[in-house]
CSV table of C-alpha atoms and ligand atoms in Angstrom, one decimal:
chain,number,residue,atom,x,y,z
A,1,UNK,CA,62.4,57.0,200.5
A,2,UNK,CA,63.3,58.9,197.6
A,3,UNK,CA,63.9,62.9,197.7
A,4,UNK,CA,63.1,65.5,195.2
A,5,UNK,CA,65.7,67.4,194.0
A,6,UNK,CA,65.4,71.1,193.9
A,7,UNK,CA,66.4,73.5,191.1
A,8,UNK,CA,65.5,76.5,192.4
A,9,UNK,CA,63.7,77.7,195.6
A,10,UNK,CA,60.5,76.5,194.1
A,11,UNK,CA,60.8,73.7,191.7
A,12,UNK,CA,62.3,70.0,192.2
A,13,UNK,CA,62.7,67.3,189.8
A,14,UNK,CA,61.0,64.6,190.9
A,15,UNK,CA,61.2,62.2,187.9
A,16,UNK,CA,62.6,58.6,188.2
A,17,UNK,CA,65.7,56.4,186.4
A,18,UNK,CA,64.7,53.2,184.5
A,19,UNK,CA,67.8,50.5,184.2
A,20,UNK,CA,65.4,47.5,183.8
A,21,UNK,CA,63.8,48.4,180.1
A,22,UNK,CA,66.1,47.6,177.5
A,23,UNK,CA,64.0,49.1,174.5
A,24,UNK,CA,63.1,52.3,174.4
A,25,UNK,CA,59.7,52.2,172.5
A,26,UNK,CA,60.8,48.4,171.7
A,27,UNK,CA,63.3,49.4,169.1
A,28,UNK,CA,65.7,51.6,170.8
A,29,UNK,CA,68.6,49.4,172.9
A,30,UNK,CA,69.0,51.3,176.3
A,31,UNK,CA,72.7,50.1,177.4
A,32,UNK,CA,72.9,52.7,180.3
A,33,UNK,CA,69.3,53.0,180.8
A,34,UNK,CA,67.2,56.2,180.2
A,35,UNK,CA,65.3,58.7,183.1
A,36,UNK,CA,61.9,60.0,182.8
A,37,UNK,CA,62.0,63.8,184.4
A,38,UNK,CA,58.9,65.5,186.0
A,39,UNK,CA,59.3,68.4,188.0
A,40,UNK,CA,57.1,70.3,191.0
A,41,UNK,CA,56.3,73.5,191.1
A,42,UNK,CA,55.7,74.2,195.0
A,43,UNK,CA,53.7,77.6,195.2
A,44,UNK,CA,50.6,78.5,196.7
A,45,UNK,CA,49.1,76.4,193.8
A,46,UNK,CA,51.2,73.3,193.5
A,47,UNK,CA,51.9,72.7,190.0
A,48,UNK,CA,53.4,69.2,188.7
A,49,UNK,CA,54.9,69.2,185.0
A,50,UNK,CA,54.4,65.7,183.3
A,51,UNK,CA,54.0,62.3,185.0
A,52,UNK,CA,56.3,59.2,184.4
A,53,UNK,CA,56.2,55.8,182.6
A,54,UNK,CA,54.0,53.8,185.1
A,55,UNK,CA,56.3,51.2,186.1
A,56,UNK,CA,58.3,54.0,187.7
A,57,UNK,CA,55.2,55.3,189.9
A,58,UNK,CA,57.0,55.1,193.4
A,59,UNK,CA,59.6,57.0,192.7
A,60,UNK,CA,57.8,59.6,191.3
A,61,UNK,CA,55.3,59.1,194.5
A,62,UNK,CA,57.9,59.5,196.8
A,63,UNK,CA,59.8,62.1,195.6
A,64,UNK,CA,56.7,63.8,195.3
A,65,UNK,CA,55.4,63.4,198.3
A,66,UNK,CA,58.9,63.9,199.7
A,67,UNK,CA,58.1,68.0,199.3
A,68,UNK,CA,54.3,68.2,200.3
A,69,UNK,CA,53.8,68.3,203.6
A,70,UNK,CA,51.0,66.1,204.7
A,71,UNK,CA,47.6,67.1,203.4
A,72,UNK,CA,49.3,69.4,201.2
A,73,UNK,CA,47.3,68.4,197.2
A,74,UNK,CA,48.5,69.2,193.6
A,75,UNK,CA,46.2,71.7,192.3
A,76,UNK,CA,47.8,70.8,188.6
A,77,UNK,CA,49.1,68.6,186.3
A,78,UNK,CA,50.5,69.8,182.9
A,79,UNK,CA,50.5,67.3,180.4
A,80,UNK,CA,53.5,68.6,177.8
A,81,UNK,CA,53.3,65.2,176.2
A,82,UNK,CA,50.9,62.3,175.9
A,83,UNK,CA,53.8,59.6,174.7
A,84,UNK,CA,52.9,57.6,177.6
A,85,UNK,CA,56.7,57.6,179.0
A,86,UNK,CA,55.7,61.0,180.5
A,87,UNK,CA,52.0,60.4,180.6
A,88,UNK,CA,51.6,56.3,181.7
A,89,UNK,CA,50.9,57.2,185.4
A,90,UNK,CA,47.8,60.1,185.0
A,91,UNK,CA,45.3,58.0,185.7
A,92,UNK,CA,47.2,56.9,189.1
A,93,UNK,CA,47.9,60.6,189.8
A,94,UNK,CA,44.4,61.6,188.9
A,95,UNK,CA,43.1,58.3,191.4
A,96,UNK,CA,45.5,59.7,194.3
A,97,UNK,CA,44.5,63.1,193.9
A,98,UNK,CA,40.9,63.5,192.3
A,99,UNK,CA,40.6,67.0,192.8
A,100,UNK,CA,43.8,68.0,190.7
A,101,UNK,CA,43.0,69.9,187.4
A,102,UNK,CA,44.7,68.5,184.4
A,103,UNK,CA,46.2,71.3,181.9
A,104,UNK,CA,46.7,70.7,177.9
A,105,UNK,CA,45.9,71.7,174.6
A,106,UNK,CA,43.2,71.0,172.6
A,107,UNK,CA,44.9,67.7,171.1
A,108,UNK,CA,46.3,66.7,174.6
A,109,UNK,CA,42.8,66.5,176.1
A,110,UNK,CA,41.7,64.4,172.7
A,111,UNK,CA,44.6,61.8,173.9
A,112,UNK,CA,43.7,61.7,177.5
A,113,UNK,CA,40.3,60.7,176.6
A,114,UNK,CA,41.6,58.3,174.2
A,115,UNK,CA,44.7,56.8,176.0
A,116,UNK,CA,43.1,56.8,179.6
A,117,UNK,CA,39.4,57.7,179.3
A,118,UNK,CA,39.4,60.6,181.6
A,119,UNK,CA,37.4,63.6,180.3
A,120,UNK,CA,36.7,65.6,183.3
A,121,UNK,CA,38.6,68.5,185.5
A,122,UNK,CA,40.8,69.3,182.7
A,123,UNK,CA,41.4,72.2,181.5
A,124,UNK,CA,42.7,73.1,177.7
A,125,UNK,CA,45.0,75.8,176.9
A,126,UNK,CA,46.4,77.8,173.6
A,127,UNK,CA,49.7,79.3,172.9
A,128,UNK,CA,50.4,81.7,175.2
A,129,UNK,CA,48.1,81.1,178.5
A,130,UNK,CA,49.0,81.8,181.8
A,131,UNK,CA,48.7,80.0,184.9
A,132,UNK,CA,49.1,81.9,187.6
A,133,UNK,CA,50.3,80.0,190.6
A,134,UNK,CA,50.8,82.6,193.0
A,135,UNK,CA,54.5,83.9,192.6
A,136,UNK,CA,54.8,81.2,189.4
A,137,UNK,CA,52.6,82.6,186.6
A,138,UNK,CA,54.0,79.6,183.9
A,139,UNK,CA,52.6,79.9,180.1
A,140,UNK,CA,52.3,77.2,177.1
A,141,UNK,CA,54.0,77.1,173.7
A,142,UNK,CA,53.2,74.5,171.4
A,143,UNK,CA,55.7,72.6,169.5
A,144,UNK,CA,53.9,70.5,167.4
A,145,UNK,CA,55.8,67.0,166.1
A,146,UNK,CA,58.5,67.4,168.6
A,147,UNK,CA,58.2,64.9,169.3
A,148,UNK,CA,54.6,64.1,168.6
A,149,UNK,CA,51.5,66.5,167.4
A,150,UNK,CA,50.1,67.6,170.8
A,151,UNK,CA,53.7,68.3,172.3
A,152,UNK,CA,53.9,71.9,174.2
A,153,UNK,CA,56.7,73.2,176.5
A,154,UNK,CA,56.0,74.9,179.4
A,155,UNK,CA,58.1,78.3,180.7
A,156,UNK,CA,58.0,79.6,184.3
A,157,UNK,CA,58.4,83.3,183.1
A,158,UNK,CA,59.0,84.3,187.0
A,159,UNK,CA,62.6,82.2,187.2
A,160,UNK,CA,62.7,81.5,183.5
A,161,UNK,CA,62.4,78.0,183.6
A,162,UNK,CA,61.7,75.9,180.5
A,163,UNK,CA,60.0,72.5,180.5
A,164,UNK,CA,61.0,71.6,177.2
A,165,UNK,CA,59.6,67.8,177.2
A,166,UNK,CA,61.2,65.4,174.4
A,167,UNK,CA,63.3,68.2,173.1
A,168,UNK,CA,66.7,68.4,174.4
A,169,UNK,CA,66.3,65.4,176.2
A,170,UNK,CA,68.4,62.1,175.7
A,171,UNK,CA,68.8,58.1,176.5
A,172,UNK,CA,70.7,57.4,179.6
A,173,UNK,CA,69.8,57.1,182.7
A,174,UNK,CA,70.8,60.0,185.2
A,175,UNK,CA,74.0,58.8,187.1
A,176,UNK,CA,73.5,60.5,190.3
A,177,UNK,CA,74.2,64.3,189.0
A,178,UNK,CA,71.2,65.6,187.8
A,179,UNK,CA,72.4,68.9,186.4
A,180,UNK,CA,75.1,69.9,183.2
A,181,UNK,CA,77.6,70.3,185.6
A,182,UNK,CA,77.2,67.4,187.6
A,183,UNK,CA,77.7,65.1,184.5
A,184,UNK,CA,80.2,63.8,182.2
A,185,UNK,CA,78.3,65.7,178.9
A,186,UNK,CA,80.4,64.2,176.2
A,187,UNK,CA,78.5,60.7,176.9
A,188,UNK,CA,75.7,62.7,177.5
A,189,UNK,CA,75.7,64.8,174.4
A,190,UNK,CA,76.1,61.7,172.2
A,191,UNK,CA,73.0,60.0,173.7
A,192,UNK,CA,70.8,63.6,173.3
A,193,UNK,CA,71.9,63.1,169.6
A,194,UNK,CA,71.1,59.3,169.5
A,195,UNK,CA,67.8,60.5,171.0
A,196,UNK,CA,66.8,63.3,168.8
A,197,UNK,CA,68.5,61.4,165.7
A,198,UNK,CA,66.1,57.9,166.4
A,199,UNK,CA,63.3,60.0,167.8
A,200,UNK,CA,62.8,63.4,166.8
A,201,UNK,CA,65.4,63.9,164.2
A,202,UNK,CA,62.5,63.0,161.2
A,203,UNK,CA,60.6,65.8,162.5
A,204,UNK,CA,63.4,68.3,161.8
A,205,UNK,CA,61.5,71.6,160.2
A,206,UNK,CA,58.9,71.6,163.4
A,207,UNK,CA,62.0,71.5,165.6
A,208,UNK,CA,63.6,74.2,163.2
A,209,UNK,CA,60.2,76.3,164.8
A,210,UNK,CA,60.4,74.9,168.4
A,211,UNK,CA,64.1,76.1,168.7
A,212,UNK,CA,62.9,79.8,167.4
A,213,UNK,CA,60.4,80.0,170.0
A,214,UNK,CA,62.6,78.6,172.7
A,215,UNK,CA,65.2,81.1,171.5
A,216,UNK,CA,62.6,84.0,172.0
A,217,UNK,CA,61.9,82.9,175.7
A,218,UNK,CA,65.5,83.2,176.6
A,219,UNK,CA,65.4,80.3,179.1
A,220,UNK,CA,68.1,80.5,182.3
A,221,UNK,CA,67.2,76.4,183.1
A,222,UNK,CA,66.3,74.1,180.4
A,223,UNK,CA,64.5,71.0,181.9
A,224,UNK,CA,63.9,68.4,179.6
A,225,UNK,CA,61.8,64.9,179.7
A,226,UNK,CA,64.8,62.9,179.8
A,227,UNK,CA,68.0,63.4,180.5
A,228,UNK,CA,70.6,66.1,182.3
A,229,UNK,CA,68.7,69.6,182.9
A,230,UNK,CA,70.9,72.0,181.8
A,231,UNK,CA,71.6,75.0,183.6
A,232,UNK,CA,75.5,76.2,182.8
A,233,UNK,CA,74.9,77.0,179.3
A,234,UNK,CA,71.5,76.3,177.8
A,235,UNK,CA,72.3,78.1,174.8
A,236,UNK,CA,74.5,75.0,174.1
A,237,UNK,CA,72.1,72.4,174.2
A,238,UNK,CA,69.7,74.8,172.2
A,239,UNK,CA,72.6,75.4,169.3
A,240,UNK,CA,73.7,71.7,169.4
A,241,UNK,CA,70.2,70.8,168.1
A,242,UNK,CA,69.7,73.7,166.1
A,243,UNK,CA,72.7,72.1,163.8
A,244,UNK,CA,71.2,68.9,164.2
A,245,UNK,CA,67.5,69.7,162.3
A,246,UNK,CA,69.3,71.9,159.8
A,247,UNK,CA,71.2,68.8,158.5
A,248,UNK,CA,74.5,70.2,159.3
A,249,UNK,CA,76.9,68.0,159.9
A,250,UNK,CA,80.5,67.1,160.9
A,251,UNK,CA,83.8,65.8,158.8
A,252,UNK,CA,83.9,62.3,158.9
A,253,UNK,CA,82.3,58.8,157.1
A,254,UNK,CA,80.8,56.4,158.5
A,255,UNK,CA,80.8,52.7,156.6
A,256,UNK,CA,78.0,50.2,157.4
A,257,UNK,CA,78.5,46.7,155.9
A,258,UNK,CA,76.7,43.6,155.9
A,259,UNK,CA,78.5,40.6,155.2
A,260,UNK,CA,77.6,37.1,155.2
A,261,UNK,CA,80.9,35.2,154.8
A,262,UNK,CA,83.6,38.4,154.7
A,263,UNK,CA,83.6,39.5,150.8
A,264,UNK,CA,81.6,42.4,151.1
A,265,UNK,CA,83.3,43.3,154.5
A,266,UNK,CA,86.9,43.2,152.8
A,267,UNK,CA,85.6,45.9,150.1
A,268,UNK,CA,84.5,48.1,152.8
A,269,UNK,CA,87.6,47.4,154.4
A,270,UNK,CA,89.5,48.4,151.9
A,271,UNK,CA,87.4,51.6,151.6
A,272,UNK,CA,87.6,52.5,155.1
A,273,UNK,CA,91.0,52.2,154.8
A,274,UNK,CA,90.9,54.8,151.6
A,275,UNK,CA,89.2,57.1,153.4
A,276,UNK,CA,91.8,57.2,156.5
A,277,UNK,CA,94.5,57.6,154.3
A,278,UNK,CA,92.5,60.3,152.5
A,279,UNK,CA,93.0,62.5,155.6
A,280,UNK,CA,89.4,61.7,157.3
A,281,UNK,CA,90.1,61.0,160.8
A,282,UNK,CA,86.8,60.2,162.0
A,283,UNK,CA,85.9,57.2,160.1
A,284,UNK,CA,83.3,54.7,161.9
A,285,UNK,CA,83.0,51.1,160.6
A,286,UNK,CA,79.0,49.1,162.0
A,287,UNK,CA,78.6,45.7,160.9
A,288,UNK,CA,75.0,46.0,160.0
A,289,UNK,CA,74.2,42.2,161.5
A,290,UNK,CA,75.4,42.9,164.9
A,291,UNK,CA,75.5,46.9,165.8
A,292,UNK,CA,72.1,48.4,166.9
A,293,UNK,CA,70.5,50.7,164.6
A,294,UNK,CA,70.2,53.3,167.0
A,295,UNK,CA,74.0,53.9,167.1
A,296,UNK,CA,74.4,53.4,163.3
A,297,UNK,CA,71.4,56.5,162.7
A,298,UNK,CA,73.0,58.2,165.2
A,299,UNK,CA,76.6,58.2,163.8
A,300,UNK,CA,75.2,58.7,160.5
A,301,UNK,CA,73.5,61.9,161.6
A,302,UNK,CA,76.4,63.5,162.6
A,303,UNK,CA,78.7,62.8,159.8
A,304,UNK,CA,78.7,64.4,156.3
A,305,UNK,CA,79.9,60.9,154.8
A,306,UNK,CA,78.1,57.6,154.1
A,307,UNK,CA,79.0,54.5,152.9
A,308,UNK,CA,77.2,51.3,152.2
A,309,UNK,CA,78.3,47.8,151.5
A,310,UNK,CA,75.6,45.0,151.1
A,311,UNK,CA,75.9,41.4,150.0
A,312,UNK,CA,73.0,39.9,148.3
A,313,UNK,CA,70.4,37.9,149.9
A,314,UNK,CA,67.4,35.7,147.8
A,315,UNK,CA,67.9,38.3,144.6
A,316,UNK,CA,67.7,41.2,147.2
A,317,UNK,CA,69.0,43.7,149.8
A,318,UNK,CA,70.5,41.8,152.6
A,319,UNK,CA,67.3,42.0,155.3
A,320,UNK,CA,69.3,44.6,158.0
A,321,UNK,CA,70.5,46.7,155.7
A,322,UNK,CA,67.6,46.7,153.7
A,323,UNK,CA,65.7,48.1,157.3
A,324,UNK,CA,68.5,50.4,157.9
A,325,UNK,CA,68.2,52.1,153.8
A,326,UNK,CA,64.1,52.3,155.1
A,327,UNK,CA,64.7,54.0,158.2
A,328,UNK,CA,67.2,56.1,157.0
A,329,UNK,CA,64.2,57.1,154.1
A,330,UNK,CA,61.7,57.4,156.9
A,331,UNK,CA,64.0,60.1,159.1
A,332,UNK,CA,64.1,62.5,156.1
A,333,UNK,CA,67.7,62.9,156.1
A,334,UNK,CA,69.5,65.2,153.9
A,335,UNK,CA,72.7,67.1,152.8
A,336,UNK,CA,74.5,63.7,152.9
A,337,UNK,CA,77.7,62.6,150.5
A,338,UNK,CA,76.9,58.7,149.8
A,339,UNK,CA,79.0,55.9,148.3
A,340,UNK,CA,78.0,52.3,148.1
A,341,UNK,CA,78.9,48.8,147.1
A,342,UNK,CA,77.7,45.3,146.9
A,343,UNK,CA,78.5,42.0,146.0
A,344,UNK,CA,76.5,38.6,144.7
A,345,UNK,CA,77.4,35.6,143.4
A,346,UNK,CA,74.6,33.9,141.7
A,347,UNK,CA,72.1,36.4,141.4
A,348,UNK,CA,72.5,40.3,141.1
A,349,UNK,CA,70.4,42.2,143.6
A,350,UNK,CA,72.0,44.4,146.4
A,351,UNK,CA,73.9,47.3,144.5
A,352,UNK,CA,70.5,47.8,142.6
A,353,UNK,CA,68.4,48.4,145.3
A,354,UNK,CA,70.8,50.9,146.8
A,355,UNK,CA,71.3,52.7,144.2
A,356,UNK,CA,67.4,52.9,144.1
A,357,UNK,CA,67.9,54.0,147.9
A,358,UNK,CA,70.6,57.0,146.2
A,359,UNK,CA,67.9,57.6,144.0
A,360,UNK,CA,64.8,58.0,146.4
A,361,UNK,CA,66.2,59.4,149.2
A,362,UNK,CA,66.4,63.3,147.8
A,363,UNK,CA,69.5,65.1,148.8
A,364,UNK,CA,71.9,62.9,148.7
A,365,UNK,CA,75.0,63.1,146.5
A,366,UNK,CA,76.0,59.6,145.1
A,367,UNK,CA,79.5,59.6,144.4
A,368,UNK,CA,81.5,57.4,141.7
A,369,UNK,CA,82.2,54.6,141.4
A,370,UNK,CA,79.5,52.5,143.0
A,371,UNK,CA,81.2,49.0,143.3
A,372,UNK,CA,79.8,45.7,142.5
A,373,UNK,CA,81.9,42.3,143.5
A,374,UNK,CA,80.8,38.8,141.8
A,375,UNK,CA,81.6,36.2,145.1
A,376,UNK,CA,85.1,37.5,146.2
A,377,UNK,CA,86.6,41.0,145.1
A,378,UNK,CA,90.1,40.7,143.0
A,379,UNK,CA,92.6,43.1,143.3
A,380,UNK,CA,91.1,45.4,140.7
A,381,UNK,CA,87.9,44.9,142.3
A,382,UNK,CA,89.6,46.7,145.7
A,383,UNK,CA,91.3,49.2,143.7
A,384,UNK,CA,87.8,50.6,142.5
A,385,UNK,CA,87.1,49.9,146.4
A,386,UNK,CA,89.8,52.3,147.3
A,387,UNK,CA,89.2,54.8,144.6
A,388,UNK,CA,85.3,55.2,145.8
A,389,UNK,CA,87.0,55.7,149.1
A,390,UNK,CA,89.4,58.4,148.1
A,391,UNK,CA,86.9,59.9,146.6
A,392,UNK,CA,84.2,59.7,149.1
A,393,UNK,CA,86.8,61.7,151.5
A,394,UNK,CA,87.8,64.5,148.7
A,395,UNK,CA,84.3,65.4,148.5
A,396,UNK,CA,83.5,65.3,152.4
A,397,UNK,CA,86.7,67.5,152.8
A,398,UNK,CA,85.4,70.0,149.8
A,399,UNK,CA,82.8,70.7,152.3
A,400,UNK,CA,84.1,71.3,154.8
A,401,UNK,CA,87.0,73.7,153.2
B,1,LIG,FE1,59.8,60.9,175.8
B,1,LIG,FE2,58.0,61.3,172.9
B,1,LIG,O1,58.3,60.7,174.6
């Protein structure tokens, strides 16, 4: 049987770890898996916070159950996210325990209805209600678009615990630590940014208004949907992504090519190259063809420098690099130094269409000079390679100055 795991006197985690998925909303690869918290609040009113993704049910059931002694019912379910990785197993939960009240906000109890037909014994909350469950008395902030528009956090004011749902939360399953301080963080910190980068990182400006509320509350734990709770510093999970939404970013490029027979890949060679000799020690090279675009948006969130080689393809945008230019669009980045370069041989096409990419993506500062290779680059052809490098790294290091 599985255990819950308790985080303070009264509370547990009792969320499971899924290694068998290996896309995260179909898109996302999952190399280490990702965990799906839910936590218990054990009082005289048993409170539980969020379900799980329903192919994880008996974990959740037993861990669950694992606490309640025999008879023992939830009294409620808070529903901080309908996204159905925290709310797939409701109507299981609601089946096992029919009496259970269901708590959410307005647009919450819109979703139930429409995700799982349930419309009774539910109660709707605003900003700011408490639920008094004995010793517990737990209230309700709303964080709308974090990650989607009926997303709340939950805060039990009497041990100043925060639920925080998607926010804070990251891929990767939990490797038998639970806790900050049980983990290795650095691999965890780099899949909460791949998380908030691929998931929440387009909805920076409502997060930019989550993190001030979760700054007022002053949170001791910091329990998030997925991923290590964090309970040594949570001011450092809470500044990490503070940086993140504001666009603010760290010194270094990262170069995505896509290559169909090398040409394009020796020009960003070359510029990669440039930029290392520039002084820019973190420089990260992704073969657009073969690297999953989760890493690539992740990387390229971090780092102040981009740059983008693409051969041509039918008169076009070579097809992955065409969808990483439109997701890149669609997460609203910004505050980002660009170079880019492309190469054809019977048609012109690629360099075009990222310029238009330059052009349409708002803040983003296209430096000179933007390449463009007929079949297979000469040596001049490298030399302008190597001077867009150069000068891709002089004006990432003016930044940073
Ligand atoms: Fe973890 Fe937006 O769901």
């Amino acid at each position: 049987m599985q255990k819950a795991i308790k985080i303070t006197e009264n509370i547990y985690w009792i969320g499971g770890n899924d290694r068998e998925t290996d896309l995260f909303e179909g898109l996302w690869t999952l190399p280490q898996g990702v965990s799906y918290n839910a936590y218990l609040i054990n009082d005289d009113k048993t409170a539980i916070v969020d379900t799980i993704k329903s192919g994880n049910l008996s974990d959740y059931i037993e861990r669950l159950t694992s606490v309640l002694p025999a008879g023992r019912t939830i009294d409620y379910l808070i529903v901080n996210h309908m996204e159905p990785d925290h709310s797939g197993s409701i109507r299981m939960l609601r089946h096992l325990y029919p009496e259970m009240k269901i708590i959410g906000n307005k647009k919450t109890v819109e979703m139930i209805d429409a995700f799982y037909n349930i419309t009774e014994n539910i109660i709707e909350v605003k900003e700011g209600d408490v639920l008094d469950l004995g010793h517990h008395k737990v209230t309700f902030a709303m964080i709308p678009m974090v990650h989607w528009p009926e997303s709340m956090v939950t805060y039990d004011t009497t041990e100043k615990v925060l639920f925080s749902t998607d926010a804070f939360g990251g891929f990767s399953a939990l490797e038998g630590g639970i806790f900050d301080d049980e983990l290795d963080m650095v691999h965890y910190e780099y899949e909460i940014l791949r998380y908030f980068a691929n998931i929440v990182g387009r909805y920076s400006s409502p997060t930019q208004k989550a993190i001030a509320k979760v700054r007022a509350l002053q949170p001791r734990i910091i329990c998030p949907a997925h991923g290590p709770i964090h309970r040594t510093n949570p001011n450092h999970i809470v500044d990490l992504y503070d940086k993140w939404s504001r666009h603010d970013t760290d010194e270094g490029v990262v170069v995505v090519y896509g290559s169909m027979y090398g040409n394009t890949k020796f020009m960003t060679d070359a510029i990669a190259r440039s930029i290392s000799e520039a002084g820019i020690k973190d420089v990260f090279v992704h073969d657009v063809s073969r690297d999953n675009l989760s890493f690539m948006i992740a990387d390229i969130w971090r780092y102040k420098g981009l740059v983008l080689g693409s051969c041509t393809y039918n008169t076009e945008l070579y097809p992955p690099m065409a969808t990483l230019c439109r997701s890149l669009s669609n997460k609203m980045m910004k505050n980002r130094i660009l170079g880019i370069c492309g190469s054809y041989s019977w048609s012109k096409g690629a360099l075009a269409e990222l310029q238009l990419f330059a052009e349409q993506s708002g803040d983003w500062t296209l430096i000179q000079p933007s390449v463009e290779v007929k079949s297979c680059p000469t040596e001049e052809d490298l030399d302008q390679c190597r001077l867009l490098g150069r000068n891709v790294a002089e004006a990432v290091k003016k930044h940073f100055k």
